[in-house]
Each structure stands twice: as C-alpha cells, then as structure tokens.
Amino acid sequence: MNVVILAAGMGKRMQSALPKVLHPLAGKPLLQHVIDTARSLSLSKLCVIYGHGGAAVPEMLGKLAEATGTSIDTALQQPQLGTGHAVMQAVPQLDESVPTLVLYGDVPLTTAASLGRLVEAAGTDKLAILTVEQANPFGLGRIVRENGSIVRIVEEKDASEAERAIREINSGIMCIPTVHLKRWLAALSNNNAQGEYYLTDIVAQAVADGVPVGSAQPSAAWEV
C-alpha cells in the first residue's frame, strides 16, 4: 500500500513560524504521530507532501527515517493549490499495483484500527472514505448520498442549503485504487469557489466510471 501524507499547510491559526505539522503533541511532532500510525500498517511506500516551512519538514523526516529505518520520500507542493494538487505531487512515486491511502499530517489521533477498517472497505478495487457524523458540520465537506450510496462530496462554500444540512462529513482520509487515482487527478478542475483542485472531486469521477465508493467510520469522532 502507498501512503501519502499531506503536510504542506501553513497552519495560520497556530500563529507560529513553525510549520503546523511540526508542533509537538505528547512529546512528538504532529506529523510523527501520523507516520508512526502509518508504519503500523502494511505500507510499501510512504511519501510526505511538504510546502510551508522550507527545509524544516524534510529535515525532521530525514532524522526520523534514520532513527526508525523507514524509507520516507518527500515531494514539494509549491504553490499550494488544494488537496488534489497536493496528491498530484506524489504521483511519480506511487506504485499502481497497490491502493493509495491519503492521510493528513495535522490529524494525529486517527487510530490504526480505524484506518484498517477503511483499507478493508476499499479492498483492491474500491474507493473508500473515512466519514463521521457531526452535530455542527459547518465548514466541512458533506457526503452526498443517493439511495444510501455515496455519489459525491460537496465543500461548504459550494454546497446548497439542503446539502449544508447534511451531517455526515468527509474526514479527508481516503483509500483509493492507484491506477484510477492517477487518471482522476489528471482530470481535476479548479472551477470552484476557492479556485483549488479538490481531492474530493475524484468521488464523482469514481461514480461516473462505475468504481464502487464505500465508507468506514472511526472508532470515535475525535479521531478526525
């Protein structure tokens, strides 16, 4: 399995020059918690997408790789043009014969058990999304279903009033058949309210291509 960790964001709300993913939690950078969880899975390739913070993130990853004996590839996202654009930077390093799990460097609490359920739901030929229901989902991408099946994800800024009433949200964490992922990424458009390339737009592409879209839920909502 390929694992791609998105870690290019600035983290403006941190009000710190330190990249968001390097802020410490329980004695380790946020990003290291995510990598440690990823290492507990059956991964064959690990790629971290970095951006803000210059050399600080690759420097930390180099030290971690040396300490743990883990091979960690990196790819620079500059400028930052959305989650889909971030995953595009990893494409040359991905093995098409295995699925790709997309994680986030600032989401350190997701457990290996929850990710394991997601990977199992995806299998080798399905797209699977880690979703959760929230009482107040303001600002988050909504999972749009028809007859119980996921048909697309709509971002808050692009959602209709009815779609904003949906409580099931996208955590951003997905497991995707890599051969399809590469094709879907190449077809992404930034024709949306934020002018970004959304990774979430691949869901509608999967539905159009007849690729099954499934979901899994974390053990607890606070994991995402």
PDB file of C-alpha atoms in Angstrom:
ATOM      1  CA  MET A   1       0.000   0.000   0.000  1.00  0.00           C
ATOM      2  CA  ASN A   2       1.134   3.533  -0.806  1.00  0.00           C
ATOM      3  CA  VAL A   3       0.674   6.093   1.965  1.00  0.00           C
ATOM      4  CA  VAL A   4       0.625   9.790   1.076  1.00  0.00           C
ATOM      5  CA  ILE A   5       0.617  12.272   3.960  1.00  0.00           C
ATOM      6  CA  LEU A   6      -0.379  15.856   3.187  1.00  0.00           C
ATOM      7  CA  ALA A   7       1.766  18.192   5.291  1.00  0.00           C
ATOM      8  CA  ALA A   8       2.209  21.352   3.221  1.00  0.00           C
ATOM      9  CA  GLY A   9      -0.119  23.726   5.057  1.00  0.00           C
ATOM     10  CA  MET A  10       0.952  26.838   6.914  1.00  0.00           C
ATOM     11  CA  GLY A  11      -1.358  26.466   9.902  1.00  0.00           C
ATOM     12  CA  LYS A  12      -2.302  30.154  10.120  1.00  0.00           C
ATOM     13  CA  ARG A  13      -4.370  29.622  13.259  1.00  0.00           C
ATOM     14  CA  MET A  14      -1.255  28.437  15.106  1.00  0.00           C
ATOM     15  CA  GLN A  15       0.177  31.996  14.836  1.00  0.00           C
ATOM     16  CA  SER A  16       3.654  30.492  14.713  1.00  0.00           C
ATOM     17  CA  ALA A  17       6.544  30.400  12.247  1.00  0.00           C
ATOM     18  CA  LEU A  18       6.871  26.678  12.958  1.00  0.00           C
ATOM     19  CA  PRO A  19       5.043  24.573  10.322  1.00  0.00           C
ATOM     20  CA  LYS A  20       1.764  23.271  11.723  1.00  0.00           C
ATOM     21  CA  VAL A  21       2.729  19.614  11.353  1.00  0.00           C
ATOM     22  CA  LEU A  22       5.870  20.136  13.453  1.00  0.00           C
ATOM     23  CA  HIS A  23       4.040  21.446  16.509  1.00  0.00           C
ATOM     24  CA  PRO A  24       4.539  18.999  19.382  1.00  0.00           C
ATOM     25  CA  LEU A  25       1.886  16.778  20.915  1.00  0.00           C
ATOM     26  CA  ALA A  26       2.770  14.401  23.760  1.00  0.00           C
ATOM     27  CA  GLY A  27       6.473  14.834  23.068  1.00  0.00           C
ATOM     28  CA  LYS A  28       6.398  14.298  19.295  1.00  0.00           C
ATOM     29  CA  PRO A  29       5.559  16.470  16.265  1.00  0.00           C
ATOM     30  CA  LEU A  30       2.017  16.010  14.965  1.00  0.00           C
ATOM     31  CA  LEU A  31       3.427  14.593  11.734  1.00  0.00           C
ATOM     32  CA  GLN A  32       5.435  11.947  13.564  1.00  0.00           C
ATOM     33  CA  HIS A  33       2.288  10.614  15.232  1.00  0.00           C
ATOM     34  CA  VAL A  34       0.712  10.180  11.787  1.00  0.00           C
ATOM     35  CA  ILE A  35       3.831   8.476  10.411  1.00  0.00           C
ATOM     36  CA  ASP A  36       4.028   6.129  13.416  1.00  0.00           C
ATOM     37  CA  THR A  37       0.426   5.066  12.812  1.00  0.00           C
ATOM     38  CA  ALA A  38       1.090   4.613   9.089  1.00  0.00           C
ATOM     39  CA  ARG A  39       4.134   2.457   9.846  1.00  0.00           C
ATOM     40  CA  SER A  40       1.908   0.065  11.784  1.00  0.00           C
ATOM     41  CA  LEU A  41       0.024  -0.698   8.557  1.00  0.00           C
ATOM     42  CA  SER A  42       1.273  -2.826   5.669  1.00  0.00           C
ATOM     43  CA  LEU A  43       2.749   0.023   3.669  1.00  0.00           C
ATOM     44  CA  SER A  44       5.235  -0.338   0.837  1.00  0.00           C
ATOM     45  CA  LYS A  45       5.754   3.356   0.003  1.00  0.00           C
ATOM     46  CA  LEU A  46       5.490   6.446   2.200  1.00  0.00           C
ATOM     47  CA  CYS A  47       5.515   9.938   0.710  1.00  0.00           C
ATOM     48  CA  VAL A  48       5.096  13.185   2.655  1.00  0.00           C
ATOM     49  CA  ILE A  49       3.996  16.299   0.769  1.00  0.00           C
ATOM     50  CA  TYR A  50       5.556  19.408   2.295  1.00  0.00           C
ATOM     51  CA  GLY A  51       5.426  23.121   1.497  1.00  0.00           C
ATOM     52  CA  HIS A  52       5.455  25.785   4.196  1.00  0.00           C
ATOM     53  CA  GLY A  53       8.470  25.774   6.472  1.00  0.00           C
ATOM     54  CA  GLY A  54      11.100  25.227   3.801  1.00  0.00           C
ATOM     55  CA  ALA A  55      13.628  22.608   4.834  1.00  0.00           C
ATOM     56  CA  ALA A  56      12.264  22.119   8.365  1.00  0.00           C
ATOM     57  CA  VAL A  57       9.872  19.292   7.456  1.00  0.00           C
ATOM     58  CA  PRO A  58      12.325  17.319   5.253  1.00  0.00           C
ATOM     59  CA  GLU A  59      14.995  17.762   7.940  1.00  0.00           C
ATOM     60  CA  MET A  60      12.701  16.275  10.586  1.00  0.00           C
ATOM     61  CA  LEU A  61      11.756  13.428   8.220  1.00  0.00           C
ATOM     62  CA  GLY A  62      15.393  12.663   7.486  1.00  0.00           C
ATOM     63  CA  LYS A  63      16.162  12.288  11.174  1.00  0.00           C
ATOM     64  CA  LEU A  64      13.047  10.140  11.697  1.00  0.00           C
ATOM     65  CA  ALA A  65      13.901   7.907   8.750  1.00  0.00           C
ATOM     66  CA  GLU A  66      17.405   7.389  10.091  1.00  0.00           C
ATOM     67  CA  ALA A  67      16.165   6.659  13.624  1.00  0.00           C
ATOM     68  CA  THR A  68      13.462   4.190  12.568  1.00  0.00           C
ATOM     69  CA  GLY A  69      14.978   2.656   9.433  1.00  0.00           C
ATOM     70  CA  THR A  70      11.885   3.754   7.495  1.00  0.00           C
ATOM     71  CA  SER A  71      12.118   4.912   3.899  1.00  0.00           C
ATOM     72  CA  ILE A  72      10.307   8.272   3.677  1.00  0.00           C
ATOM     73  CA  ASP A  73      10.017  10.034   0.328  1.00  0.00           C
ATOM     74  CA  THR A  74       9.104  13.705   0.087  1.00  0.00           C
ATOM     75  CA  ALA A  75       7.575  15.932  -2.574  1.00  0.00           C
ATOM     76  CA  LEU A  76       7.326  19.725  -2.562  1.00  0.00           C
ATOM     77  CA  GLN A  77       3.954  21.387  -3.169  1.00  0.00           C
ATOM     78  CA  GLN A  78       4.640  24.954  -4.227  1.00  0.00           C
ATOM     79  CA  PRO A  79       2.369  26.819  -4.515  1.00  0.00           C
ATOM     80  CA  GLN A  80      -0.395  25.148  -2.500  1.00  0.00           C
ATOM     81  CA  LEU A  81      -3.391  24.765  -4.823  1.00  0.00           C
ATOM     82  CA  GLY A  82      -5.572  22.360  -2.857  1.00  0.00           C
ATOM     83  CA  THR A  83      -5.641  18.766  -1.674  1.00  0.00           C
ATOM     84  CA  GLY A  84      -5.917  17.301  -5.165  1.00  0.00           C
ATOM     85  CA  HIS A  85      -2.908  19.337  -6.269  1.00  0.00           C
ATOM     86  CA  ALA A  86      -1.010  18.096  -3.211  1.00  0.00           C
ATOM     87  CA  VAL A  87      -1.575  14.432  -4.063  1.00  0.00           C
ATOM     88  CA  MET A  88      -0.553  15.159  -7.677  1.00  0.00           C
ATOM     89  CA  GLN A  89       2.975  15.857  -6.382  1.00  0.00           C
ATOM     90  CA  ALA A  90       3.266  12.243  -5.181  1.00  0.00           C
ATOM     91  CA  VAL A  91       2.066  10.627  -8.416  1.00  0.00           C
ATOM     92  CA  PRO A  92       5.524   9.781  -9.836  1.00  0.00           C
ATOM     93  CA  GLN A  93       6.346   7.829  -6.679  1.00  0.00           C
ATOM     94  CA  LEU A  94       3.155   5.754  -6.423  1.00  0.00           C
ATOM     95  CA  ASP A  95       3.006   2.029  -7.157  1.00  0.00           C
ATOM     96  CA  GLU A  96      -0.050   1.391  -9.361  1.00  0.00           C
ATOM     97  CA  SER A  97      -0.328  -2.240  -8.265  1.00  0.00           C
ATOM     98  CA  VAL A  98      -1.451  -1.341  -4.715  1.00  0.00           C
ATOM     99  CA  PRO A  99      -4.011   1.124  -3.260  1.00  0.00           C
ATOM    100  CA  THR A 100      -3.066   4.581  -2.003  1.00  0.00           C
ATOM    101  CA  LEU A 101      -4.066   5.747   1.489  1.00  0.00           C
ATOM    102  CA  VAL A 102      -4.234   9.538   1.890  1.00  0.00           C
ATOM    103  CA  LEU A 103      -3.595  10.895   5.395  1.00  0.00           C
ATOM    104  CA  TYR A 104      -3.048  14.360   6.882  1.00  0.00           C
ATOM    105  CA  GLY A 105      -0.016  15.476   8.856  1.00  0.00           C
ATOM    106  CA  ASP A 106      -2.117  17.575  11.238  1.00  0.00           C
ATOM    107  CA  VAL A 107      -4.580  14.773  12.140  1.00  0.00           C
ATOM    108  CA  PRO A 108      -2.583  12.758  14.695  1.00  0.00           C
ATOM    109  CA  LEU A 109      -5.317  10.906  16.600  1.00  0.00           C
ATOM    110  CA  THR A 110      -6.684   8.560  13.929  1.00  0.00           C
ATOM    111  CA  THR A 111      -6.007   5.014  15.089  1.00  0.00           C
ATOM    112  CA  ALA A 112      -4.555   2.129  13.131  1.00  0.00           C
ATOM    113  CA  ALA A 113      -7.766   0.198  13.834  1.00  0.00           C
ATOM    114  CA  SER A 114      -9.904   2.844  12.136  1.00  0.00           C
ATOM    115  CA  LEU A 115      -7.545   3.035   9.177  1.00  0.00           C
ATOM    116  CA  GLY A 116      -7.561  -0.739   8.964  1.00  0.00           C
ATOM    117  CA  ARG A 117     -11.346  -0.725   8.566  1.00  0.00           C
ATOM    118  CA  LEU A 118     -11.033   1.881   5.825  1.00  0.00           C
ATOM    119  CA  VAL A 119      -8.420  -0.139   3.945  1.00  0.00           C
ATOM    120  CA  GLU A 120     -10.582  -3.249   4.280  1.00  0.00           C
ATOM    121  CA  ALA A 121     -13.621  -1.354   2.935  1.00  0.00           C
ATOM    122  CA  ALA A 122     -11.589  -0.247  -0.089  1.00  0.00           C
ATOM    123  CA  GLY A 123     -10.120  -3.641  -0.882  1.00  0.00           C
ATOM    124  CA  THR A 124      -8.176  -3.557  -4.134  1.00  0.00           C
ATOM    125  CA  ASP A 125     -10.757  -2.033  -6.456  1.00  0.00           C
ATOM    126  CA  LYS A 126     -12.981   0.388  -4.498  1.00  0.00           C
ATOM    127  CA  LEU A 127     -12.625   3.969  -3.296  1.00  0.00           C
ATOM    128  CA  ALA A 128     -13.360   4.238   0.437  1.00  0.00           C
ATOM    129  CA  ILE A 129     -13.767   7.343   2.588  1.00  0.00           C
ATOM    130  CA  LEU A 130     -13.478   7.731   6.347  1.00  0.00           C
ATOM    131  CA  THR A 131     -16.647   9.614   7.301  1.00  0.00           C
ATOM    132  CA  VAL A 132     -18.182  10.789  10.561  1.00  0.00           C
ATOM    133  CA  GLU A 133     -21.421  12.465  11.621  1.00  0.00           C
ATOM    134  CA  GLN A 134     -21.145  15.792  13.395  1.00  0.00           C
ATOM    135  CA  ALA A 135     -23.840  17.838  15.075  1.00  0.00           C
ATOM    136  CA  ASN A 136     -22.339  21.066  13.704  1.00  0.00           C
ATOM    137  CA  PRO A 137     -20.541  20.309  10.425  1.00  0.00           C
ATOM    138  CA  PHE A 138     -20.029  23.954   9.445  1.00  0.00           C
ATOM    139  CA  GLY A 139     -17.071  24.444   7.124  1.00  0.00           C
ATOM    140  CA  LEU A 140     -16.652  20.757   6.313  1.00  0.00           C
ATOM    141  CA  GLY A 141     -17.236  18.769   3.133  1.00  0.00           C
ATOM    142  CA  ARG A 142     -20.569  16.940   3.128  1.00  0.00           C
ATOM    143  CA  ILE A 143     -21.094  13.353   1.989  1.00  0.00           C
ATOM    144  CA  VAL A 144     -23.897  13.342  -0.579  1.00  0.00           C
ATOM    145  CA  ARG A 145     -25.713  10.016  -0.901  1.00  0.00           C
ATOM    146  CA  GLU A 146     -28.437   8.794  -3.227  1.00  0.00           C
ATOM    147  CA  ASN A 147     -30.359   5.686  -2.176  1.00  0.00           C
ATOM    148  CA  GLY A 148     -27.740   5.138   0.506  1.00  0.00           C
ATOM    149  CA  SER A 149     -24.766   5.216  -1.880  1.00  0.00           C
ATOM    150  CA  ILE A 150     -22.123   7.957  -1.874  1.00  0.00           C
ATOM    151  CA  VAL A 151     -22.283   9.906  -5.125  1.00  0.00           C
ATOM    152  CA  ARG A 152     -20.106  12.934  -4.393  1.00  0.00           C
ATOM    153  CA  ILE A 153     -18.625  15.233  -1.770  1.00  0.00           C
ATOM    154  CA  VAL A 154     -19.526  18.908  -1.742  1.00  0.00           C
ATOM    155  CA  GLU A 155     -17.463  21.546   0.036  1.00  0.00           C
ATOM    156  CA  GLU A 156     -19.198  24.041   2.353  1.00  0.00           C
ATOM    157  CA  LYS A 157     -18.594  27.022   0.061  1.00  0.00           C
ATOM    158  CA  ASP A 158     -20.068  25.178  -2.924  1.00  0.00           C
ATOM    159  CA  ALA A 159     -22.993  23.498  -1.091  1.00  0.00           C
ATOM    160  CA  SER A 160     -26.682  24.281  -1.461  1.00  0.00           C
ATOM    161  CA  GLU A 161     -28.834  24.928   1.609  1.00  0.00           C
ATOM    162  CA  ALA A 162     -30.074  21.326   1.537  1.00  0.00           C
ATOM    163  CA  GLU A 163     -26.518  19.976   1.252  1.00  0.00           C
ATOM    164  CA  ARG A 164     -25.357  22.104   4.180  1.00  0.00           C
ATOM    165  CA  ALA A 165     -27.989  20.356   6.309  1.00  0.00           C
ATOM    166  CA  ILE A 166     -26.190  17.017   5.820  1.00  0.00           C
ATOM    167  CA  ARG A 167     -24.412  15.918   8.998  1.00  0.00           C
ATOM    168  CA  GLU A 168     -22.173  13.195   7.533  1.00  0.00           C
ATOM    169  CA  ILE A 169     -18.829  14.782   6.727  1.00  0.00           C
ATOM    170  CA  ASN A 170     -15.682  13.850   4.876  1.00  0.00           C
ATOM    171  CA  SER A 171     -12.642  13.471   7.126  1.00  0.00           C
ATOM    172  CA  GLY A 172     -10.391  13.807   4.085  1.00  0.00           C
ATOM    173  CA  ILE A 173      -8.876  10.383   4.701  1.00  0.00           C
ATOM    174  CA  MET A 174      -9.368   8.061   1.720  1.00  0.00           C
ATOM    175  CA  CYS A 175      -8.104   4.781   0.310  1.00  0.00           C
ATOM    176  CA  ILE A 176      -8.073   4.770  -3.485  1.00  0.00           C
ATOM    177  CA  PRO A 177      -7.130   2.359  -6.310  1.00  0.00           C
ATOM    178  CA  THR A 178      -3.924   3.980  -7.539  1.00  0.00           C
ATOM    179  CA  VAL A 179      -4.350   3.301 -11.242  1.00  0.00           C
ATOM    180  CA  HIS A 180      -7.693   5.149 -11.116  1.00  0.00           C
ATOM    181  CA  LEU A 181      -6.328   7.860  -8.797  1.00  0.00           C
ATOM    182  CA  LYS A 182      -3.693   8.905 -11.321  1.00  0.00           C
ATOM    183  CA  ARG A 183      -6.275   9.266 -14.067  1.00  0.00           C
ATOM    184  CA  TRP A 184      -8.762  11.104 -11.857  1.00  0.00           C
ATOM    185  CA  LEU A 185      -6.150  13.560 -10.598  1.00  0.00           C
ATOM    186  CA  ALA A 186      -5.206  14.435 -14.176  1.00  0.00           C
ATOM    187  CA  ALA A 187      -8.849  15.312 -14.874  1.00  0.00           C
ATOM    188  CA  LEU A 188      -9.400  17.602 -11.860  1.00  0.00           C
ATOM    189  CA  SER A 189     -10.607  21.157 -12.386  1.00  0.00           C
ATOM    190  CA  ASN A 190     -10.271  24.185 -10.113  1.00  0.00           C
ATOM    191  CA  ASN A 191     -13.610  25.640 -11.228  1.00  0.00           C
ATOM    192  CA  ASN A 192     -14.987  26.169  -7.720  1.00  0.00           C
ATOM    193  CA  ALA A 193     -15.427  28.864  -5.088  1.00  0.00           C
ATOM    194  CA  GLN A 194     -11.851  28.558  -3.801  1.00  0.00           C
ATOM    195  CA  GLY A 195     -10.110  28.067  -7.145  1.00  0.00           C
ATOM    196  CA  GLU A 196      -8.456  24.890  -5.864  1.00  0.00           C
ATOM    197  CA  TYR A 197      -8.044  21.327  -7.065  1.00  0.00           C
ATOM    198  CA  TYR A 198     -10.119  19.300  -4.603  1.00  0.00           C
ATOM    199  CA  LEU A 199      -9.182  15.672  -3.970  1.00  0.00           C
ATOM    200  CA  THR A 200     -12.847  15.188  -3.053  1.00  0.00           C
ATOM    201  CA  ASP A 201     -13.844  15.703  -6.705  1.00  0.00           C
ATOM    202  CA  ILE A 202     -12.465  12.253  -7.545  1.00  0.00           C
ATOM    203  CA  VAL A 203     -15.528  10.759  -5.820  1.00  0.00           C
ATOM    204  CA  ALA A 204     -17.880  11.968  -8.563  1.00  0.00           C
ATOM    205  CA  GLN A 205     -15.368  10.686 -11.122  1.00  0.00           C
ATOM    206  CA  ALA A 206     -15.388   7.262  -9.479  1.00  0.00           C
ATOM    207  CA  VAL A 207     -19.190   7.142  -9.619  1.00  0.00           C
ATOM    208  CA  ALA A 208     -19.132   8.174 -13.293  1.00  0.00           C
ATOM    209  CA  ASP A 209     -16.597   5.422 -14.034  1.00  0.00           C
ATOM    210  CA  GLY A 210     -18.591   2.772 -12.183  1.00  0.00           C
ATOM    211  CA  VAL A 211     -15.971   2.329  -9.464  1.00  0.00           C
ATOM    212  CA  PRO A 212     -17.708   1.442  -6.170  1.00  0.00           C
ATOM    213  CA  VAL A 213     -17.472   4.069  -3.418  1.00  0.00           C
ATOM    214  CA  GLY A 214     -17.639   2.811   0.156  1.00  0.00           C
ATOM    215  CA  SER A 215     -17.060   4.245   3.598  1.00  0.00           C
ATOM    216  CA  ALA A 216     -15.849   3.393   7.064  1.00  0.00           C
ATOM    217  CA  GLN A 217     -16.210   5.200  10.378  1.00  0.00           C
ATOM    218  CA  PRO A 218     -13.569   5.842  13.018  1.00  0.00           C
ATOM    219  CA  SER A 219     -13.971   4.279  16.437  1.00  0.00           C
ATOM    220  CA  ALA A 220     -14.626   7.766  17.829  1.00  0.00           C
ATOM    221  CA  ALA A 221     -15.428  11.113  16.202  1.00  0.00           C
ATOM    222  CA  TRP A 222     -12.482  12.818  17.918  1.00  0.00           C
ATOM    223  CA  GLU A 223     -10.047  10.731  15.839  1.00  0.00           C
ATOM    224  CA  VAL A 224     -10.610  13.032  12.870  1.00  0.00           C
TER     225      VAL A 224
END
